[in-house]
Structures are given as C-alpha cells and as structure tokens.
Short mmCIF file of C-alpha atoms and ligand atoms in Angstrom, two decimals:
data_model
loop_
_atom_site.label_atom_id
_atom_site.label_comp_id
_atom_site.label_asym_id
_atom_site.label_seq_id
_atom_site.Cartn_x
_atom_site.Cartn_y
_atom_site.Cartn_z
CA UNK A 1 102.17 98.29 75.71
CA UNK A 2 98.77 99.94 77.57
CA UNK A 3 98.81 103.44 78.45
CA UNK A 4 100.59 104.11 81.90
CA UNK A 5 97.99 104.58 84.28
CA UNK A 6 97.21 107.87 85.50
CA UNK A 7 99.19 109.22 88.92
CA UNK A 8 97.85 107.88 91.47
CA UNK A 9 98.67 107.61 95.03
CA UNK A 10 98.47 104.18 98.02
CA UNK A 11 98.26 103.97 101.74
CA UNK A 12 102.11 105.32 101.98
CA UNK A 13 101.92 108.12 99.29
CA UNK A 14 103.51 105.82 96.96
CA UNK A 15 102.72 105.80 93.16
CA UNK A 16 101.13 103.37 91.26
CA UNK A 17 103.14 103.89 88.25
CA UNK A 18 103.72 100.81 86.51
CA UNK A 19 101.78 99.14 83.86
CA UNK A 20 100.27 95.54 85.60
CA UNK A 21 98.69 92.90 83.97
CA UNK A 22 94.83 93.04 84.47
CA UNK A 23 93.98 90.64 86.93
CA UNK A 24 96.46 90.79 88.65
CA UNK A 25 95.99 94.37 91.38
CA UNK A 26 99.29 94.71 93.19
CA UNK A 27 101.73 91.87 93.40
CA UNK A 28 104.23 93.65 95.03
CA UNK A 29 105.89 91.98 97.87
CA UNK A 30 107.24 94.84 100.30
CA UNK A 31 108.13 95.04 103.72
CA UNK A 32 107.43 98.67 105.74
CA UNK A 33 109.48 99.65 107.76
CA UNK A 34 108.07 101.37 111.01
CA UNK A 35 109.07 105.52 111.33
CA UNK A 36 112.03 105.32 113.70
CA UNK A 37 113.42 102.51 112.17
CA UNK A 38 113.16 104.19 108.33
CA UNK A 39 114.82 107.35 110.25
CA UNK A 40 117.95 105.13 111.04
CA UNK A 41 118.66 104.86 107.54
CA UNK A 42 118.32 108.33 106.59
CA UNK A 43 120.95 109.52 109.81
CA UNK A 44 123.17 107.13 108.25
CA UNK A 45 123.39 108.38 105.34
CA UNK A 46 123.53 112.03 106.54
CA UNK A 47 120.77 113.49 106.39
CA UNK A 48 119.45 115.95 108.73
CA UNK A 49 116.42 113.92 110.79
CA UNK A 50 115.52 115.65 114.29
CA UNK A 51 116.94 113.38 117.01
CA UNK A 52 114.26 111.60 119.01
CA UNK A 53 113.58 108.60 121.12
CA UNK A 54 111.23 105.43 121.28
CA UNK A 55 108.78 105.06 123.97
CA UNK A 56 106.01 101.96 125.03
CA UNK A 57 104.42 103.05 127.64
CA UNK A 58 103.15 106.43 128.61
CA UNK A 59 105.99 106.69 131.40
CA UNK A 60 108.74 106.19 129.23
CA UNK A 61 107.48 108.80 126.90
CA UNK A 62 107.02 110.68 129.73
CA UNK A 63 110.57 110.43 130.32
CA UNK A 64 111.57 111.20 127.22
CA UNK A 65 109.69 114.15 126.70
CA UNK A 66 111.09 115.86 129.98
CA UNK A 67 114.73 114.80 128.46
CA UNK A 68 114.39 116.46 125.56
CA UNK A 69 112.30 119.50 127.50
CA UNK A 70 115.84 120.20 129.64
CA UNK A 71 117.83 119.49 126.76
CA UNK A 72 116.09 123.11 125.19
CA UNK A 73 113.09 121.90 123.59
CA UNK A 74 109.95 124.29 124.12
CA UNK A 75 107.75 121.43 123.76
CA UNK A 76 107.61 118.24 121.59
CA UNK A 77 105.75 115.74 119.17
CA UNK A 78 104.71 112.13 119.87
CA UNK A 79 104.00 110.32 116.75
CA UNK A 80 102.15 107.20 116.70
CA UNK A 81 104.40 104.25 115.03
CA UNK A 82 102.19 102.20 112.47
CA UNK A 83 102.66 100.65 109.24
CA UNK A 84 99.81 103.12 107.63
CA UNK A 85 99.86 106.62 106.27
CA UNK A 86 97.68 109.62 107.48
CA UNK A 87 98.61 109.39 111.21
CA UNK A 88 98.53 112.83 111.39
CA UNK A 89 94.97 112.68 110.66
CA UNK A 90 93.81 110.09 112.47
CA UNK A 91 94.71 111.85 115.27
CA UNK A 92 98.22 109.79 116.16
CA UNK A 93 100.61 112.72 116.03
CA UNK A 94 100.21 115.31 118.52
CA UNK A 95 102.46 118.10 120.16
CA UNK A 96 102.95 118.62 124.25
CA UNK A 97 104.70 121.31 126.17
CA UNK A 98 105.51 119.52 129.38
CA UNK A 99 106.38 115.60 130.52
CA UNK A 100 103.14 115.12 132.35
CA UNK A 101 101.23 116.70 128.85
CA UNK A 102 103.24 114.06 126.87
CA UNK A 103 102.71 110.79 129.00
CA UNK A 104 99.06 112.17 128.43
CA UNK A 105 99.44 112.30 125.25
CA UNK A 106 100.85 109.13 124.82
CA UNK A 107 98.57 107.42 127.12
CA UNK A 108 95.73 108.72 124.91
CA UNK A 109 97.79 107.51 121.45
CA UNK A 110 99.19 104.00 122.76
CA UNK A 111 96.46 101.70 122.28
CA UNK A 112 95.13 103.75 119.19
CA UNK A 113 93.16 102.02 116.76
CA UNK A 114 94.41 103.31 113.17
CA UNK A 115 93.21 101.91 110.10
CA UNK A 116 92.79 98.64 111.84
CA UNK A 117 96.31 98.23 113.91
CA UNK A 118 96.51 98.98 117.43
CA UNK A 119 99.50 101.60 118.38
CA UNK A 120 102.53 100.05 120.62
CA UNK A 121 105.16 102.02 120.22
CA UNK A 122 105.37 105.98 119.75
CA UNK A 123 108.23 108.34 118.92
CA UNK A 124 109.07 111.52 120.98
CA UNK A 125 110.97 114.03 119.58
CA UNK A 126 111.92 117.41 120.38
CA UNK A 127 108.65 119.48 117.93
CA UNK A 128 109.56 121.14 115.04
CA UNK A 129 108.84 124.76 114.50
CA UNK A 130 107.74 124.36 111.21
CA UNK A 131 107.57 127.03 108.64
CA UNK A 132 106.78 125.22 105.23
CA UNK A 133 106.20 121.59 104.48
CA UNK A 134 107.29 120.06 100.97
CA UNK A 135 106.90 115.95 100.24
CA UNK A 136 110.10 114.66 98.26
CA UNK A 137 109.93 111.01 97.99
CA UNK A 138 112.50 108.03 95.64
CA UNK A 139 110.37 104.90 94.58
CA UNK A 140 111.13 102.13 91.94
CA UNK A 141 108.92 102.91 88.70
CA UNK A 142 109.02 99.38 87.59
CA UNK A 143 107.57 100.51 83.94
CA UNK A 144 110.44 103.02 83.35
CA UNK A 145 112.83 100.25 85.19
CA UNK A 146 114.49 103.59 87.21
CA UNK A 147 113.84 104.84 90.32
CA UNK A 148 112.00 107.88 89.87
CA UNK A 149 112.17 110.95 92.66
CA UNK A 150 109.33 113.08 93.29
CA UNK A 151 109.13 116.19 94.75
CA UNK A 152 106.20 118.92 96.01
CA UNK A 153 106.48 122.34 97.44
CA UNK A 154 103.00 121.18 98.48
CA UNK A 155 104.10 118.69 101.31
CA UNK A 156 102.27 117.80 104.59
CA UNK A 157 99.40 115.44 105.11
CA UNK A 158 97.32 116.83 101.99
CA UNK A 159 99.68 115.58 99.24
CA UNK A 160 97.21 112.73 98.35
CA UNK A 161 95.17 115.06 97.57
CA UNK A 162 97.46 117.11 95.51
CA UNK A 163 98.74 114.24 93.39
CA UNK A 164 95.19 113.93 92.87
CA UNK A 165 93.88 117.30 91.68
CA UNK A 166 97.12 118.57 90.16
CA UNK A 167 99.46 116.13 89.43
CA UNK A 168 101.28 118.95 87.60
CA UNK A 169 102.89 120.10 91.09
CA UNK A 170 104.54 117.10 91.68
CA UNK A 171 108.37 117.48 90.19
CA UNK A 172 109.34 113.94 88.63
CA UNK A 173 113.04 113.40 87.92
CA UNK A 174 114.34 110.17 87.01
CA UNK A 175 117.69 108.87 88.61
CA UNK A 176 120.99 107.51 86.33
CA UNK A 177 120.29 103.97 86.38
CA UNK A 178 123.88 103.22 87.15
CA UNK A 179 125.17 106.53 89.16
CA UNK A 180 122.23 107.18 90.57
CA UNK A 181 120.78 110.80 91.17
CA UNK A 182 123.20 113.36 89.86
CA UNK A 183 124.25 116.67 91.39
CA UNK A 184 122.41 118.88 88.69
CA UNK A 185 119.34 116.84 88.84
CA UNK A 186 119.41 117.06 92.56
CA UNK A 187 119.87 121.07 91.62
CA UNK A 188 116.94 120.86 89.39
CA UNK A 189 114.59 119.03 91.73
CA UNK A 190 115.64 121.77 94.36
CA UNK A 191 114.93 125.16 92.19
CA UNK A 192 111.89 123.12 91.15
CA UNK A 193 110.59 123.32 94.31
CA UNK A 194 111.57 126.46 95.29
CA UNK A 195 114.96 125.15 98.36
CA UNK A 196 117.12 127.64 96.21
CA UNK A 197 117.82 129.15 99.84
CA UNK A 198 119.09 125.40 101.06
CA UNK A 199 120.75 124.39 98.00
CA UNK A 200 123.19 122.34 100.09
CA UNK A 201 121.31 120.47 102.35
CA UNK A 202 118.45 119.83 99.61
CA UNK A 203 121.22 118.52 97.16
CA UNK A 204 122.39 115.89 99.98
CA UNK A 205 118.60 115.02 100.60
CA UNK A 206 117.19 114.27 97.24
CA UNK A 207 120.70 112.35 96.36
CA UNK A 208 120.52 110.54 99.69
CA UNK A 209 117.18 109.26 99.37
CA UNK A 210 118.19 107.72 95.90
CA UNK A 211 121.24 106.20 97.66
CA UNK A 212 119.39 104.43 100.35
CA UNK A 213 116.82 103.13 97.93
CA UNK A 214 119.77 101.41 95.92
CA UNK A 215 121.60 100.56 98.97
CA UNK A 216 118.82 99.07 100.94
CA UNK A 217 116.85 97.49 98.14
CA UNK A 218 114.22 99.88 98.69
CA UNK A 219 111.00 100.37 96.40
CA UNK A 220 109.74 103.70 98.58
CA UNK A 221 111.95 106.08 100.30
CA UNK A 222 109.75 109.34 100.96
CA UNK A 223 110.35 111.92 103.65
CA UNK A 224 106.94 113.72 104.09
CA UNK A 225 106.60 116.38 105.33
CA UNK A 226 110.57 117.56 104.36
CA UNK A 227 109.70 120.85 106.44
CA UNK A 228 111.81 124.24 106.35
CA UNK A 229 112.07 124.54 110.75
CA UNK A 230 112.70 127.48 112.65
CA UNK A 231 115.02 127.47 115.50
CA UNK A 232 116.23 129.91 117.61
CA UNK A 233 119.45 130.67 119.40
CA UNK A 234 120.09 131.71 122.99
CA UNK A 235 120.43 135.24 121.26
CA UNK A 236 117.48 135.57 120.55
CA UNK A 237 118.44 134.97 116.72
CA UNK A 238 117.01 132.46 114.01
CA UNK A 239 118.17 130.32 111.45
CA UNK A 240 115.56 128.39 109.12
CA UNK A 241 116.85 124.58 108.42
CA UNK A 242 115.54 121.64 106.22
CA UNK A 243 114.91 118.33 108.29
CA UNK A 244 113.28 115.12 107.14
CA UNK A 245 110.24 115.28 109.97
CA UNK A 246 108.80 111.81 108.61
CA UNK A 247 110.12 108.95 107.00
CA UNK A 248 108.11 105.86 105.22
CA UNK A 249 110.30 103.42 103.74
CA UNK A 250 109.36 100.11 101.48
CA UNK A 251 111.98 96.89 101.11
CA UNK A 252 111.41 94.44 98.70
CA UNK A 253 110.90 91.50 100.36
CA UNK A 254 112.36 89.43 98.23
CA UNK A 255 115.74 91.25 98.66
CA UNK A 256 115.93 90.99 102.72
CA UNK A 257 117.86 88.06 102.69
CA UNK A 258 120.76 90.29 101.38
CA UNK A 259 120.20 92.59 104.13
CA UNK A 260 120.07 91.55 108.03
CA UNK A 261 119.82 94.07 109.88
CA UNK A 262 116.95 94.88 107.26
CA UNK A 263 115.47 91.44 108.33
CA UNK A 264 115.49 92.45 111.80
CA UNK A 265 113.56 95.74 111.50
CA UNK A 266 110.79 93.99 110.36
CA UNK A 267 107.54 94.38 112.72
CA UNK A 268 105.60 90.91 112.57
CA UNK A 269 102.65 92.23 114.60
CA UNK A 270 102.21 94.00 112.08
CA UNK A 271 102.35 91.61 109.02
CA UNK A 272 99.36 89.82 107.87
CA UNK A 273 99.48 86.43 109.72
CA UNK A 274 98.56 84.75 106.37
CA UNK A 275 101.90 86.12 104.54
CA UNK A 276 103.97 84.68 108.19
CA UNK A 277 102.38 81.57 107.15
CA UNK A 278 102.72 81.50 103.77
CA UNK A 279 106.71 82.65 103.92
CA UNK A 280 106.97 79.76 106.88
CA UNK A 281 105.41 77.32 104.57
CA UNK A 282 107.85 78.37 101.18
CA UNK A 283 104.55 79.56 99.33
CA UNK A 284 104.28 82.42 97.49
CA UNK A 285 100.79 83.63 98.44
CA UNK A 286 99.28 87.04 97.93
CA UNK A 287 95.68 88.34 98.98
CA UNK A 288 93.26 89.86 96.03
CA UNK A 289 90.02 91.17 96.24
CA UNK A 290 87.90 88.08 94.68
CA UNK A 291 85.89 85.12 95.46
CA UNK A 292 87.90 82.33 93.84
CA UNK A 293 90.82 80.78 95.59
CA UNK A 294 93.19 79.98 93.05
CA UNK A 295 95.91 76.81 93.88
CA UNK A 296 98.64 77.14 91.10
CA UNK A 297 102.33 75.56 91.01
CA UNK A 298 104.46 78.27 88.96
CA UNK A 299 104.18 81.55 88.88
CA UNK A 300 103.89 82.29 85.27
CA UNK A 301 100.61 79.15 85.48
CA UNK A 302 99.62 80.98 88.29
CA UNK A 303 98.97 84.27 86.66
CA UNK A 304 97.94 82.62 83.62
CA UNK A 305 94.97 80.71 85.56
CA UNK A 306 94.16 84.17 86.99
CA UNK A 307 93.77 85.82 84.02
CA UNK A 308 91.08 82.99 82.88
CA UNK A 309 89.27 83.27 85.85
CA UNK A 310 88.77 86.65 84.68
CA UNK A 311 87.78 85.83 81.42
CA UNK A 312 85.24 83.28 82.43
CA UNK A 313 83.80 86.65 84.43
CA UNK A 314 85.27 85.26 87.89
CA UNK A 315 87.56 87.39 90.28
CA UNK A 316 90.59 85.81 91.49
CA UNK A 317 90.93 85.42 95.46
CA UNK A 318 94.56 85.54 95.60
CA UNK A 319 97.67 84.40 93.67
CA UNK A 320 99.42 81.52 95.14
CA UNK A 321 102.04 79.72 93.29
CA UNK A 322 103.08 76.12 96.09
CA UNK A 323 106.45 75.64 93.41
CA UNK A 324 108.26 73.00 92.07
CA UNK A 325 107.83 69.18 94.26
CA UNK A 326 105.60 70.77 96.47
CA UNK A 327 104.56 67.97 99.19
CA UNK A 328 101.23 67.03 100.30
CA UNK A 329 101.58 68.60 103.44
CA UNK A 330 102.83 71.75 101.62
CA UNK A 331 99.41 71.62 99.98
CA UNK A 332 97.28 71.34 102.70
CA UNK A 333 99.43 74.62 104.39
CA UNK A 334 98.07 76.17 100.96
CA UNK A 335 94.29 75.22 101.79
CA UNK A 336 94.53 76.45 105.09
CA UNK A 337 95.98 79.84 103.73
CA UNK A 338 93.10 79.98 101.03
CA UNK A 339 90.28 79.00 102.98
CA UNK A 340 91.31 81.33 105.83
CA UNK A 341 90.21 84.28 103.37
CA UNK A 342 86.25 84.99 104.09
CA UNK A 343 85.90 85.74 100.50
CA UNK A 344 87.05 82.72 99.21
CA UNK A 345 83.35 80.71 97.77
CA UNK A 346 85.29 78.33 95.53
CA UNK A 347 88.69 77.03 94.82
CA UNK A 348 90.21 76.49 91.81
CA UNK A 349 93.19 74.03 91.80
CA UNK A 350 94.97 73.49 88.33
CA UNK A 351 98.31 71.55 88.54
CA UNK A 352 101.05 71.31 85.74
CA UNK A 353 102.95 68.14 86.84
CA UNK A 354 106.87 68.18 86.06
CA UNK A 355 108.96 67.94 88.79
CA UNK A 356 105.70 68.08 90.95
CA UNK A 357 103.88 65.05 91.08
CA UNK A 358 99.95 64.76 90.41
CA UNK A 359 99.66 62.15 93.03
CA UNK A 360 101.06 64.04 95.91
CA UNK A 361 98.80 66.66 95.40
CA UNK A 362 95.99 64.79 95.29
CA UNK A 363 96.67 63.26 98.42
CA UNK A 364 97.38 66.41 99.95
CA UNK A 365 93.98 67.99 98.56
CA UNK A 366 92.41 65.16 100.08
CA UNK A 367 94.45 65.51 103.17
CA UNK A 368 93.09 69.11 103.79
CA UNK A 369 89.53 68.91 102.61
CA UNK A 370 89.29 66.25 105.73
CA UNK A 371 90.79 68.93 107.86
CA UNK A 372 88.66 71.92 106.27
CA UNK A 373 86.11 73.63 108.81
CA UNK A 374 84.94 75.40 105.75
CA UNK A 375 82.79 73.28 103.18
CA UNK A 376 84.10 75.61 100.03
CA UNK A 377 83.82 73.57 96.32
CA UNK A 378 86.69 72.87 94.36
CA UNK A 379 87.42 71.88 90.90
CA UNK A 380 91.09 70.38 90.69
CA UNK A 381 92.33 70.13 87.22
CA UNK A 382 95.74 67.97 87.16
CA UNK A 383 97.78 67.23 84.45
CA UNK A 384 101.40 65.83 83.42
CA UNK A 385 103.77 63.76 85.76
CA UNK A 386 101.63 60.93 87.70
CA UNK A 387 98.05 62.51 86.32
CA UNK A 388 96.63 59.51 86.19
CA UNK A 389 97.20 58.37 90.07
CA UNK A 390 95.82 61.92 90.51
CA UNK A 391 92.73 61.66 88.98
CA UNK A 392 92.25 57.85 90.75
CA UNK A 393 92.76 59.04 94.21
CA UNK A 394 90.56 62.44 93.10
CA UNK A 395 87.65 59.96 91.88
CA UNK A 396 87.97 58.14 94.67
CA UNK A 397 87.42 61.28 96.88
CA UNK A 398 84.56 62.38 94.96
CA UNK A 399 86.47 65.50 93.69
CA UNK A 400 84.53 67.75 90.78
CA UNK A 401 87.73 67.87 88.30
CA UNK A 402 88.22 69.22 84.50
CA UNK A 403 90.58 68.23 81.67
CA UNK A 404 90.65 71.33 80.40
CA UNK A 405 91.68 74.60 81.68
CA UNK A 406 88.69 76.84 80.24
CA UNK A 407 86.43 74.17 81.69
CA UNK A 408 88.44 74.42 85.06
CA UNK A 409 87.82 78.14 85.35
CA UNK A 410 84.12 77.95 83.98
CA UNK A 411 83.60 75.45 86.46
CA UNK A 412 84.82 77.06 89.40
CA UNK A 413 83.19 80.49 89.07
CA UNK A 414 80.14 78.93 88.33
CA UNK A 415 80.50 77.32 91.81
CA UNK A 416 81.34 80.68 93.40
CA UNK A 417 78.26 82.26 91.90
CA UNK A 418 76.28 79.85 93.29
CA UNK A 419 77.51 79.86 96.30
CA UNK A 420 77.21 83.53 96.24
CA UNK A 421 73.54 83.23 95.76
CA UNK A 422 73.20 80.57 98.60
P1 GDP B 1 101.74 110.96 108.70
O1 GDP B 1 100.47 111.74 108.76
O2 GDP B 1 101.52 109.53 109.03
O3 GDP B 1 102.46 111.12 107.41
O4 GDP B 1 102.70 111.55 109.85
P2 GDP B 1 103.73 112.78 109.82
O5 GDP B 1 104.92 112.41 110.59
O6 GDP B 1 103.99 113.24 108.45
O7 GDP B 1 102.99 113.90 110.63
C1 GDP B 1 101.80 114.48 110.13
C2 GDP B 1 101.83 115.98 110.32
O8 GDP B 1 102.05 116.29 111.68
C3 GDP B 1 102.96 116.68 109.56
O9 GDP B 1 102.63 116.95 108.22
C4 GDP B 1 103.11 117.93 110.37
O10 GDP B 1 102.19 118.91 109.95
C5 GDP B 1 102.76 117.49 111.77
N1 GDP B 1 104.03 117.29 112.51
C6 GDP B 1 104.83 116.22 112.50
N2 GDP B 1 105.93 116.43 113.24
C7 GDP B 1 105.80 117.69 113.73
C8 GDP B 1 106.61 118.52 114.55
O11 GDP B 1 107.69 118.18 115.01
N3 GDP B 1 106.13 119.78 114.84
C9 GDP B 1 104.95 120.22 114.34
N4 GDP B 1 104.55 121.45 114.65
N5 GDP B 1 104.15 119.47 113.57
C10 GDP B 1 104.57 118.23 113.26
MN1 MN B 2 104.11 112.02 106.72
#
C-alpha cells in the first residue's frame, strides 16, 4: 500500500485521508448540502443548533431579524448560504443590531459573489455571544474503511490553517464500525479538547454527528465553529452553553436514492451543469484537471485508460465511464459533456465491446463530431463485439484510430501537445 498522504484539508474542511490511485485526483461523488438544510439534520437528532430562519430577499430578512430582535435577541447574524467554505471570510457572515441594519446587511450579502456562486438565500439567526470556538467534525476515511471524528479546541475560520501547521491539535478518534461512536470515546474526544465543563452536551454532539453520518449516508458531517455561547438571563445571570453555530454536511451521491427527502435538499443552481447532464444522460462523468478527454465504457477500463494517459506523460481531462449498451445517442450526450470542458485539446475514445456494441458507437462518434462546434482530434480505439463494423464506419469517417491501447494513449497526447502548441 503507499504511505497515507499527509493531513490535509478541501474547500469544506474535509480531509483528504485516503490513499487514491495516481491519476485519478478526487473521484468522489458527493452532494453538499446548503447550511440550513445540514442544520435540520442535526435538530433532529438533538443537538443543540441556535434556532433561525431563511430569508431571499433583504425584506424578509428584514423581517426576520426584527422577529428574533422582540423575541430577546440583542442583535443577530446573517450568514450567506453557499456550497463553499470560508464565508466568514469572504465577507458573507455578518452581525446586525436592528431590522433595518439586517435588511442592510442582507441587501449587501444577497447577490454576493463567493468563490464563483452568486448568494440567494441567507440565514438569520438570533447572534451568538461567543466565548470559544472549537471545530469537531465525522467524515468517512475510506483508507481506514471507518468514519473517523475529528476534533480541535482550535475551531473558527482558521482551522485550515491549523490542520496545516499542527496537525497534532486535531484529536482523531475512530468510530465502532458497527455501534458507532461509543460513550467513552465521545468522553475522550471531549477531555481531549478541553468540554470537561459540558460533558453532557459534548457526549450527545460528537455521538450525534457519527449517527447522522451513518443514518444519512453522509461522507462529512462537521459543525465548525462548535462555540461555547454566553447567554444571559433576565437576572442579570449567565450560563455558558455549547451550540453547533455552523453545519457543512456531504451525501454520497450515490446513496440519495435511499434517501428522499435527502434528494430534495439538493440545490441544482448550485451543481455543475455538466454533472445535471451527465446524471440525466446515465453517465458517470467526473471533471479532472487535464487536457485529454477520455471516452471509456466501464469503470475499472476507464481508470485503467487514465492511468496510461499518464504514463504516456498526458493528463487525463475527466473520467467518464458511458456503461454497458450504451446507445449512439448516449455517446454523442458524452461528446457534448467532454467537449464542453475548455481544457479538453484531444479525446481519447477506447471501447471494450461486450454487451456494448462497436458499431453503435461508431455511429454515435460520428453522430457528434457532425454536431461538434469544437474541432478537437480524436483517436477511437474499438475492440470486441461488432469491431469490425466499427472500424468500417470509422474509416469511412476518416477517424485517426489505434489497435492498441499504448498506441491509443501515445496517440492522443501527442495530439493534445500539439494542439497545445497551436
Ligand atoms: P464559514 O466561514 O463558511 O465556515 O461560516 P461560519 O458559519 O463558520 O461563520 C464564520 C465565523 O463567523 C465563525 O467562525 C464565527 O466566528 C462567526 N460567527 C458565525 N455565527 C456567529 C454568531 O452567531 N455570532 C458571532 N458573534 N459570530 C458568529
Ligand atoms: Mn464554519
């Protein structure tokens, strides 16, 4: 096995813990789910989130605010919802003391541009008085096959940075595979990080957030900051509590069909139009960095072909396996998915025909170079069921084609270099 990679951290503070094949980047397919919805799970399963409300326009957050300013609030906190980390920083979360301040604020935050996505939708909620943040956080370390829980008395926006500099502060304890995270590990994680004071409440955190990630099919559930709050009574008193002030949560998308109301959460102006497509179409397609598009049926061909891309010192565009029968017209959705990547300076098509036929591919390769706005040059490598109608209709078209796989790859990243250079 190669060495586990060092801690590191994503957009959404979650680890990159697992071991993955070299070409391959992330192939994980997970759906985010937006702040206020990830805070319905954690209320459900008891744990102690501040209420608050959902606003899209600076009137109704307006509204809110002066709501929860009669209710007893001395002021509160609109929060930008995005699928991206580091709102805090970029300026989306920000604290008023009267309605009028807050539809300000709100009118200044909707319409945000963070990291690329335009805000919609905030949250208001009644501000926290907050007296220490810590970061405790479940995700699915696919290399230890557990679900790992991580906790830091070093919380708050910075904890990038911490995982970064000294990884030693973060607390790792791994969950029971089959009873998930037990009552003296969730006693350990909270002494570890210093909750001694609010032993209860931690205990029912750090188990809860294992819970929902086994109940929900979860591969992140991280509450960050987990904050120690101050409140104070009508006499004049205070009590310090511990409230999950932010929550990010990760599904794995291939488990949403067992979960609805999962499903339903999902925020598609937010998605990457090219994985809508690709999940309309029945492909399973996933962006990379390079300049080769690669056109695979099978997943385990699929990665195969990538890693010989790499060898022949090409990057792979994206992984795309079309599956088993795939149609012409299911091939031509998979050209219009590659070629809609700027990157993309050749394509690389290599077909194992079984229950997939050579022939229909062909036709649908020639089907969707007619359509293509984007002159890109492919090599198509076809073998097994009907490989000889393939390679007819693929003469015929004046295709550049290769017997071999090495000679497929070498072919193809020779293209993209010189189309680079062009
Ligand atoms: P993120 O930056 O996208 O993770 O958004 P968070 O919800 O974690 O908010 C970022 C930071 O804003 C937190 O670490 C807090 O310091 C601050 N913050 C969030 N909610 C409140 C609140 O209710 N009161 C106060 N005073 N600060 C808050
Ligand atoms: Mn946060």
């Amino acid at each position: 096995m190669a060495p586990r990679r060092p801690f590191a951290w994503c957009d959404w503070g979650r680890a990159i813990l697992t071991t993955r094949p070299s070409s391959v980047g992330s192939l994980d397919a997970t759906v985010k789910l937006q702040e206020y919805h990830a805070k319905t799970l954690l209320t459900a399963a008891g744990l102690p989130v501040p209420p608050y409300g959902v606003a899209r326009s600076s009137e109704e957050a307006g509204a809110q605010a002066a709501a929860q300013l009669a209710a007893g609030a001395s002021n509160v906190v609109i929060k930008a919802q995005v699928l991206v980390g580091g709102r805090g920083k970029a300026g989306g979360v920000k604290l008023a003391e009267s309605a009028e301040e807050a539809a300000a604020v709100a009118r200044q935050i909707l319409g945000m541009d963070i990291k690329g996505i335009t805000v919609r939708t905030v949250l208001v909620a009644p501000a926290a008085d907050i007296v220490h943040e810590f970061y405790l956080g479940a995700v699915l370390d696919r290399a230890a096959r557990r679900i790992l829980l991580m906790g830091s008395a070093a919380g708050g926006v910075e904890i990038e940075e911490v995982a970064r500099t000294d990884p030693g502060a973060i607390v790792r304890i791994y969950a029971h595979p089959h009873l998930g995270l037990l009552d003296h590990q969730a006693r350990s994680m909270t002494f570890a990080l210093g909750l001694g004071a609010h032993l209860k409440p931690a205990v029912t955190i750090a188990k809860g957030l294992v819970a929902i990630m086994r109940e929900n099919d979860a591969d992140l559930v991280e509450v960050n900051p987990l904050a120690i709050v101050r409140e104070r009574s009508d006499d004049g008193g205070e009590t310090l509590t511990l409230q999950c002030l932010d929550a990010k949560v990760t599904i794995d998308d291939s488990a949403l069909p067992r979960h609805p109301a999962l499903e339903a959460m999902r925020d598609l102006a937010e998605e990457d139009p090219t994985d809508i497509e690709a999940r309309a179409e029945g492909l399973s397609f996933i962006k990379l960095e390079g300049t080769i598009g690669c056109m695979v049926n099978g997943a385990g061909l699929a990665m195969a072909t990538m890693d010989l891309v790499k060898r022949a010192g090409g990057e792979p565009a994206n992984f795309l396996d079309i599956g088993g029968g795939a149609r012409s017209d299911k091939v031509a959705a998979a050209m219009r998915l590659i070629l809609s990547d700027g990157n993309v300076r050749a394509i690389l098509v290599n077909i194992f025909g079984g229950i997939t036929r050579g022939d229909e591919v062909a036709r649908g390769l020639v089907e969707a170079r007619a359509m293509q706005e984007r002159d890109v040059p492919m090599v198509v490598r076809i073998v097994g069921t009907n490989a000889d109608e393939a390679a007819a209709i693929l003469r015929a078209a004046a295709f550049e084609t290769a017997t071999s796989l090495d000679d497929a790859a070498a072919k193809a990243v020779a293209a993209s270099a010189r189309a680079g250079a062009a």
